[in-house]
């Protein structure tokens, strides 16, 4: 996408399936943006369209696009800079920060519960094995 080329759902290749069996529109939008960011088709720092503009282009309600953007922000895929716009975030940095915060919260909770280091470690390992099917 060129510097002066406007960002649209067409050049982002966003397609919303309105058929009855399809996922909710906000989830389709979230998944497509997330995948494009992960694959590098939307590079870090890439500015996304405004909520209203994107909604109009896609034929969706502004609340639907806003919900997708909120989910993407919670996942660390995008960052919103207020009136400055919405941008693809450095996902690796965001994921590492979120994992560190979750680990810190767990460590504090384990200490309050009176778990030993070995008990806390075992609990984490059990949860990870279950989650990753190991």
Short mmCIF file of N, CA and C in Angstrom, two decimals:
data_model
loop_
_atom_site.label_atom_id
_atom_site.label_comp_id
_atom_site.label_asym_id
_atom_site.label_seq_id
_atom_site.Cartn_x
_atom_site.Cartn_y
_atom_site.Cartn_z
N UNK A 1 0.85 -1.18 0.00
CA UNK A 1 0.00 0.00 0.00
C UNK A 1 0.89 1.23 0.00
N UNK A 2 0.65 2.09 -0.94
CA UNK A 2 1.48 3.29 -1.08
C UNK A 2 1.23 4.29 0.03
N UNK A 3 2.19 5.20 0.16
CA UNK A 3 2.11 6.22 1.22
C UNK A 3 0.84 7.05 1.14
N UNK A 4 0.43 7.44 -0.08
CA UNK A 4 -0.71 8.33 -0.24
C UNK A 4 -2.01 7.59 -0.53
N UNK A 5 -1.93 6.28 -0.63
CA UNK A 5 -3.11 5.49 -0.92
C UNK A 5 -3.96 5.36 0.34
N UNK A 6 -5.26 5.70 0.28
CA UNK A 6 -6.08 5.56 1.48
C UNK A 6 -6.24 4.09 1.87
N UNK A 7 -6.31 3.85 3.16
CA UNK A 7 -6.51 2.49 3.66
C UNK A 7 -7.99 2.18 3.61
N UNK A 8 -8.34 1.11 2.94
CA UNK A 8 -9.74 0.71 2.82
C UNK A 8 -9.87 -0.78 3.09
N UNK A 9 -11.11 -1.23 3.26
CA UNK A 9 -11.34 -2.66 3.46
C UNK A 9 -10.91 -3.45 2.23
N UNK A 10 -10.95 -2.82 1.05
CA UNK A 10 -10.55 -3.50 -0.17
C UNK A 10 -9.06 -3.77 -0.18
N UNK A 11 -8.23 -2.75 0.09
CA UNK A 11 -6.80 -3.01 0.04
C UNK A 11 -6.30 -3.72 1.30
N UNK A 12 -7.11 -3.79 2.36
CA UNK A 12 -6.79 -4.63 3.50
C UNK A 12 -7.30 -6.05 3.28
N UNK A 13 -8.09 -6.23 2.24
CA UNK A 13 -8.68 -7.52 1.89
C UNK A 13 -9.57 -8.09 3.00
N UNK A 14 -10.37 -7.22 3.60
CA UNK A 14 -11.32 -7.62 4.64
C UNK A 14 -12.64 -7.98 3.97
N UNK A 15 -13.13 -9.15 4.29
CA UNK A 15 -14.42 -9.60 3.75
C UNK A 15 -15.27 -10.11 4.91
N UNK A 16 -16.49 -9.61 5.01
CA UNK A 16 -17.40 -10.04 6.06
C UNK A 16 -18.47 -10.92 5.43
N UNK A 17 -18.60 -12.14 5.95
CA UNK A 17 -19.59 -13.11 5.46
C UNK A 17 -20.87 -12.92 6.27
N UNK A 18 -21.92 -12.50 5.62
CA UNK A 18 -23.18 -12.23 6.31
C UNK A 18 -24.12 -13.42 6.37
N UNK A 19 -23.68 -14.59 5.92
CA UNK A 19 -24.57 -15.76 5.91
C UNK A 19 -24.85 -16.23 7.34
N UNK A 20 -25.94 -16.98 7.47
CA UNK A 20 -26.44 -17.39 8.77
C UNK A 20 -25.42 -18.19 9.60
N UNK A 21 -24.65 -19.05 8.97
CA UNK A 21 -23.73 -19.90 9.73
C UNK A 21 -22.38 -19.27 10.03
N UNK A 22 -22.16 -18.06 9.55
CA UNK A 22 -20.85 -17.40 9.72
C UNK A 22 -20.68 -16.87 11.14
N UNK A 23 -19.43 -16.68 11.52
CA UNK A 23 -19.13 -16.07 12.82
C UNK A 23 -19.69 -14.66 12.86
N UNK A 24 -19.83 -14.12 14.05
CA UNK A 24 -20.31 -12.75 14.22
C UNK A 24 -19.39 -11.80 13.44
N UNK A 25 -19.95 -10.75 12.84
CA UNK A 25 -19.13 -9.83 12.04
C UNK A 25 -17.94 -9.25 12.79
N UNK A 26 -18.11 -8.88 14.07
CA UNK A 26 -16.97 -8.32 14.81
C UNK A 26 -15.85 -9.36 14.93
N UNK A 27 -16.23 -10.65 15.11
CA UNK A 27 -15.24 -11.71 15.24
C UNK A 27 -14.52 -11.96 13.91
N UNK A 28 -15.25 -11.88 12.81
CA UNK A 28 -14.62 -12.02 11.50
C UNK A 28 -13.61 -10.91 11.28
N UNK A 29 -13.98 -9.68 11.61
CA UNK A 29 -13.08 -8.54 11.45
C UNK A 29 -11.86 -8.68 12.36
N UNK A 30 -12.10 -9.05 13.62
CA UNK A 30 -11.01 -9.24 14.56
C UNK A 30 -10.03 -10.30 14.06
N UNK A 31 -10.57 -11.43 13.62
CA UNK A 31 -9.72 -12.54 13.17
C UNK A 31 -8.91 -12.16 11.93
N UNK A 32 -9.53 -11.46 10.99
CA UNK A 32 -8.82 -11.08 9.76
C UNK A 32 -7.70 -10.07 10.02
N UNK A 33 -7.96 -9.10 10.87
CA UNK A 33 -6.92 -8.11 11.19
C UNK A 33 -5.80 -8.79 11.98
N UNK A 34 -6.17 -9.64 12.93
CA UNK A 34 -5.17 -10.33 13.74
C UNK A 34 -4.28 -11.20 12.86
N UNK A 35 -4.87 -11.94 11.96
CA UNK A 35 -4.10 -12.82 11.06
C UNK A 35 -3.20 -12.00 10.15
N UNK A 36 -3.71 -10.91 9.61
CA UNK A 36 -2.90 -10.06 8.72
C UNK A 36 -1.71 -9.46 9.47
N UNK A 37 -1.92 -9.09 10.73
CA UNK A 37 -0.83 -8.55 11.54
C UNK A 37 0.20 -9.63 11.84
N UNK A 38 -0.29 -10.82 12.22
CA UNK A 38 0.61 -11.94 12.53
C UNK A 38 1.43 -12.35 11.31
N UNK A 39 0.81 -12.31 10.14
CA UNK A 39 1.49 -12.72 8.91
C UNK A 39 2.39 -11.63 8.33
N UNK A 40 2.31 -10.42 8.90
CA UNK A 40 3.15 -9.33 8.42
C UNK A 40 2.55 -8.54 7.28
N UNK A 41 1.33 -8.88 6.87
CA UNK A 41 0.66 -8.11 5.81
C UNK A 41 0.27 -6.72 6.32
N UNK A 42 0.10 -6.61 7.63
CA UNK A 42 -0.12 -5.32 8.28
C UNK A 42 1.06 -5.13 9.22
N UNK A 43 2.05 -4.34 8.82
CA UNK A 43 3.26 -4.20 9.63
C UNK A 43 3.04 -3.36 10.89
N UNK A 44 3.93 -3.52 11.85
CA UNK A 44 3.90 -2.72 13.07
C UNK A 44 3.89 -1.25 12.69
N UNK A 45 3.00 -0.49 13.32
CA UNK A 45 2.88 0.94 13.05
C UNK A 45 1.90 1.29 11.95
N UNK A 46 1.36 0.28 11.27
CA UNK A 46 0.39 0.52 10.20
C UNK A 46 -0.88 1.12 10.80
N UNK A 47 -1.36 2.21 10.22
CA UNK A 47 -2.54 2.89 10.74
C UNK A 47 -3.80 2.29 10.13
N UNK A 48 -4.72 1.88 10.99
CA UNK A 48 -6.00 1.32 10.55
C UNK A 48 -7.01 2.44 10.33
N UNK A 49 -8.04 2.15 9.54
CA UNK A 49 -9.10 3.15 9.33
C UNK A 49 -9.82 3.49 10.64
N UNK A 50 -10.47 4.64 10.66
CA UNK A 50 -11.28 5.01 11.82
C UNK A 50 -12.43 4.03 11.97
N UNK A 51 -12.96 3.94 13.17
CA UNK A 51 -14.10 3.05 13.43
C UNK A 51 -15.26 3.39 12.50
N UNK A 52 -15.62 4.66 12.45
CA UNK A 52 -16.77 5.06 11.62
C UNK A 52 -16.52 4.83 10.13
N UNK A 53 -15.32 5.20 9.68
CA UNK A 53 -15.00 5.02 8.27
C UNK A 53 -15.00 3.55 7.87
N UNK A 54 -14.41 2.72 8.69
CA UNK A 54 -14.34 1.29 8.42
C UNK A 54 -15.74 0.68 8.43
N UNK A 55 -16.55 1.09 9.41
CA UNK A 55 -17.92 0.59 9.52
C UNK A 55 -18.72 0.92 8.26
N UNK A 56 -18.57 2.14 7.80
CA UNK A 56 -19.30 2.57 6.60
C UNK A 56 -18.86 1.75 5.39
N UNK A 57 -17.56 1.59 5.23
CA UNK A 57 -17.03 0.81 4.11
C UNK A 57 -17.52 -0.63 4.10
N UNK A 58 -17.55 -1.23 5.29
CA UNK A 58 -17.91 -2.65 5.40
C UNK A 58 -19.41 -2.87 5.51
N UNK A 59 -20.16 -1.80 5.65
CA UNK A 59 -21.61 -1.94 5.82
C UNK A 59 -21.97 -2.49 7.19
N UNK A 60 -21.17 -2.14 8.19
CA UNK A 60 -21.41 -2.61 9.56
C UNK A 60 -21.76 -1.43 10.45
N UNK A 61 -22.29 -1.73 11.63
CA UNK A 61 -22.53 -0.69 12.62
C UNK A 61 -21.18 -0.28 13.22
N UNK A 62 -21.04 0.98 13.58
CA UNK A 62 -19.81 1.47 14.19
C UNK A 62 -19.50 0.68 15.47
N UNK A 63 -20.53 0.29 16.21
CA UNK A 63 -20.32 -0.49 17.44
C UNK A 63 -19.67 -1.84 17.15
N UNK A 64 -19.97 -2.42 15.99
CA UNK A 64 -19.39 -3.71 15.61
C UNK A 64 -17.89 -3.56 15.39
N UNK A 65 -17.48 -2.53 14.66
CA UNK A 65 -16.06 -2.29 14.41
C UNK A 65 -15.37 -1.92 15.72
N UNK A 66 -16.02 -1.10 16.53
CA UNK A 66 -15.44 -0.71 17.82
C UNK A 66 -15.23 -1.94 18.71
N UNK A 67 -16.15 -2.88 18.69
CA UNK A 67 -16.02 -4.11 19.48
C UNK A 67 -14.82 -4.92 18.99
N UNK A 68 -14.65 -5.02 17.68
CA UNK A 68 -13.49 -5.73 17.12
C UNK A 68 -12.20 -5.04 17.52
N UNK A 69 -12.16 -3.72 17.43
CA UNK A 69 -10.97 -2.96 17.81
C UNK A 69 -10.65 -3.16 19.30
N UNK A 70 -11.69 -3.16 20.16
CA UNK A 70 -11.46 -3.37 21.60
C UNK A 70 -10.86 -4.75 21.87
N UNK A 71 -11.37 -5.76 21.17
CA UNK A 71 -10.85 -7.13 21.34
C UNK A 71 -9.40 -7.20 20.84
N UNK A 72 -9.12 -6.56 19.72
CA UNK A 72 -7.75 -6.55 19.18
C UNK A 72 -6.80 -5.81 20.12
N UNK A 73 -7.28 -4.75 20.74
CA UNK A 73 -6.45 -4.00 21.67
C UNK A 73 -6.18 -4.84 22.92
N UNK A 74 -7.21 -5.54 23.40
CA UNK A 74 -7.04 -6.41 24.57
C UNK A 74 -6.05 -7.53 24.28
N UNK A 75 -6.00 -7.98 23.04
CA UNK A 75 -5.07 -9.04 22.62
C UNK A 75 -3.68 -8.51 22.33
N UNK A 76 -3.52 -7.18 22.34
CA UNK A 76 -2.22 -6.59 22.08
C UNK A 76 -1.87 -6.50 20.60
N UNK A 77 -2.87 -6.70 19.72
CA UNK A 77 -2.62 -6.66 18.28
C UNK A 77 -2.57 -5.22 17.78
N UNK A 78 -3.43 -4.37 18.36
CA UNK A 78 -3.45 -2.97 17.96
C UNK A 78 -3.30 -2.09 19.19
N UNK A 79 -2.99 -0.83 18.94
CA UNK A 79 -2.97 0.15 20.02
C UNK A 79 -3.69 1.40 19.51
N UNK A 80 -4.49 1.98 20.39
CA UNK A 80 -5.23 3.18 20.05
C UNK A 80 -4.54 4.36 20.72
N UNK A 81 -4.30 5.38 19.93
CA UNK A 81 -3.63 6.58 20.44
C UNK A 81 -4.62 7.75 20.45
N UNK A 82 -5.78 7.51 21.01
CA UNK A 82 -6.81 8.56 21.09
C UNK A 82 -7.15 9.09 19.71
N UNK A 83 -7.13 10.40 19.58
CA UNK A 83 -7.44 11.03 18.29
C UNK A 83 -6.34 10.81 17.26
N UNK A 84 -5.20 10.29 17.72
CA UNK A 84 -4.08 10.03 16.81
C UNK A 84 -4.30 8.85 15.90
N UNK A 85 -5.24 7.98 16.25
CA UNK A 85 -5.55 6.85 15.40
C UNK A 85 -5.31 5.51 16.07
N UNK A 86 -5.52 4.47 15.27
CA UNK A 86 -5.37 3.09 15.72
C UNK A 86 -4.32 2.43 14.85
N UNK A 87 -3.35 1.78 15.49
CA UNK A 87 -2.18 1.25 14.79
C UNK A 87 -1.91 -0.20 15.16
N UNK A 88 -1.28 -0.92 14.24
CA UNK A 88 -0.82 -2.27 14.52
C UNK A 88 0.31 -2.15 15.55
N UNK A 89 0.19 -2.91 16.64
CA UNK A 89 1.16 -2.85 17.74
C UNK A 89 2.28 -3.86 17.52
N UNK A 90 3.34 -3.67 18.25
CA UNK A 90 4.44 -4.65 18.26
C UNK A 90 3.97 -5.80 19.13
N UNK A 91 3.36 -6.80 18.52
CA UNK A 91 2.69 -7.87 19.25
C UNK A 91 3.61 -8.63 20.19
N UNK A 92 4.83 -8.90 19.77
CA UNK A 92 5.73 -9.67 20.62
C UNK A 92 5.98 -8.94 21.93
N UNK A 93 6.21 -7.64 21.86
CA UNK A 93 6.43 -6.86 23.08
C UNK A 93 5.20 -6.89 23.97
N UNK A 94 4.04 -6.73 23.37
CA UNK A 94 2.80 -6.70 24.13
C UNK A 94 2.53 -8.05 24.78
N UNK A 95 2.73 -9.12 24.04
CA UNK A 95 2.48 -10.46 24.58
C UNK A 95 3.44 -10.75 25.74
N UNK A 96 4.69 -10.36 25.59
CA UNK A 96 5.67 -10.60 26.65
C UNK A 96 5.31 -9.81 27.90
N UNK A 97 4.88 -8.55 27.71
CA UNK A 97 4.48 -7.72 28.86
C UNK A 97 3.27 -8.33 29.57
N UNK A 98 2.29 -8.77 28.79
CA UNK A 98 1.08 -9.34 29.38
C UNK A 98 1.39 -10.64 30.11
N UNK A 99 2.25 -11.48 29.52
CA UNK A 99 2.64 -12.73 30.18
C UNK A 99 3.37 -12.46 31.49
N UNK A 100 4.26 -11.47 31.48
CA UNK A 100 5.00 -11.13 32.70
C UNK A 100 4.04 -10.62 33.79
N UNK A 101 3.06 -9.82 33.41
CA UNK A 101 2.09 -9.30 34.38
C UNK A 101 1.25 -10.44 34.95
N UNK A 102 0.84 -11.38 34.10
CA UNK A 102 0.05 -12.52 34.56
C UNK A 102 0.88 -13.39 35.50
N UNK A 103 2.15 -13.60 35.16
CA UNK A 103 3.03 -14.40 36.02
C UNK A 103 3.22 -13.73 37.37
N UNK A 104 3.40 -12.42 37.36
CA UNK A 104 3.57 -11.68 38.61
C UNK A 104 2.32 -11.78 39.48
N UNK A 105 1.15 -11.63 38.87
CA UNK A 105 -0.10 -11.74 39.60
C UNK A 105 -0.25 -13.14 40.20
N UNK A 106 0.12 -14.18 39.43
CA UNK A 106 0.04 -15.54 39.94
C UNK A 106 0.99 -15.73 41.12
N UNK A 107 2.22 -15.24 40.98
CA UNK A 107 3.21 -15.40 42.05
C UNK A 107 2.72 -14.75 43.34
N UNK A 108 2.13 -13.57 43.24
CA UNK A 108 1.61 -12.88 44.42
C UNK A 108 0.47 -13.68 45.05
N UNK A 109 -0.42 -14.19 44.22
CA UNK A 109 -1.56 -14.98 44.72
C UNK A 109 -1.09 -16.27 45.37
N UNK A 110 -0.12 -16.94 44.75
CA UNK A 110 0.42 -18.19 45.30
C UNK A 110 1.04 -17.93 46.68
N UNK A 111 1.73 -16.82 46.81
CA UNK A 111 2.34 -16.47 48.09
C UNK A 111 1.27 -16.23 49.16
N UNK A 112 0.20 -15.50 48.78
CA UNK A 112 -0.90 -15.24 49.72
C UNK A 112 -1.58 -16.54 50.15
N UNK A 113 -1.62 -17.52 49.25
CA UNK A 113 -2.24 -18.80 49.57
C UNK A 113 -1.32 -19.69 50.40
N UNK A 114 -0.08 -19.28 50.56
CA UNK A 114 0.87 -20.04 51.36
C UNK A 114 1.51 -21.21 50.62
N UNK A 115 1.47 -21.17 49.28
CA UNK A 115 2.08 -22.25 48.51
C UNK A 115 3.60 -22.13 48.56
N UNK A 116 4.26 -23.27 48.55
CA UNK A 116 5.71 -23.26 48.42
C UNK A 116 6.06 -23.01 46.97
N UNK A 117 7.34 -22.74 46.71
CA UNK A 117 7.80 -22.56 45.34
C UNK A 117 7.47 -23.79 44.50
N UNK A 118 7.74 -24.98 45.04
CA UNK A 118 7.49 -26.22 44.30
C UNK A 118 6.01 -26.43 44.02
N UNK A 119 5.16 -26.09 44.99
CA UNK A 119 3.71 -26.24 44.79
C UNK A 119 3.21 -25.26 43.73
N UNK A 120 3.69 -24.03 43.78
CA UNK A 120 3.27 -23.04 42.79
C UNK A 120 3.75 -23.44 41.40
N UNK A 121 4.99 -23.89 41.30
CA UNK A 121 5.55 -24.32 40.02
C UNK A 121 4.76 -25.50 39.46
N UNK A 122 4.43 -26.46 40.32
CA UNK A 122 3.65 -27.63 39.89
C UNK A 122 2.28 -27.20 39.37
N UNK A 123 1.64 -26.24 40.04
CA UNK A 123 0.33 -25.77 39.61
C UNK A 123 0.42 -25.14 38.22
N UNK A 124 1.45 -24.33 37.99
CA UNK A 124 1.63 -23.70 36.68
C UNK A 124 1.89 -24.76 35.62
N UNK A 125 2.77 -25.68 35.91
CA UNK A 125 3.10 -26.72 34.93
C UNK A 125 1.88 -27.57 34.58
N UNK A 126 1.08 -27.92 35.58
CA UNK A 126 -0.15 -28.69 35.33
C UNK A 126 -1.09 -27.91 34.42
N UNK A 127 -1.25 -26.63 34.71
CA UNK A 127 -2.15 -25.80 33.90
C UNK A 127 -1.64 -25.68 32.47
N UNK A 128 -0.35 -25.46 32.30
CA UNK A 128 0.22 -25.35 30.96
C UNK A 128 0.10 -26.66 30.19
N UNK A 129 0.39 -27.77 30.85
CA UNK A 129 0.27 -29.08 30.18
C UNK A 129 -1.17 -29.31 29.73
N UNK A 130 -2.13 -29.00 30.59
CA UNK A 130 -3.54 -29.19 30.24
C UNK A 130 -3.93 -28.28 29.07
N UNK A 131 -3.49 -27.04 29.12
CA UNK A 131 -3.85 -26.06 28.08
C UNK A 131 -3.27 -26.42 26.73
N UNK A 132 -2.01 -26.90 26.74
CA UNK A 132 -1.33 -27.21 25.49
C UNK A 132 -1.44 -28.69 25.11
N UNK A 133 -2.23 -29.44 25.86
CA UNK A 133 -2.47 -30.84 25.53
C UNK A 133 -1.23 -31.71 25.63
N UNK A 134 -0.40 -31.45 26.62
CA UNK A 134 0.83 -32.24 26.79
C UNK A 134 0.68 -33.26 27.90
#
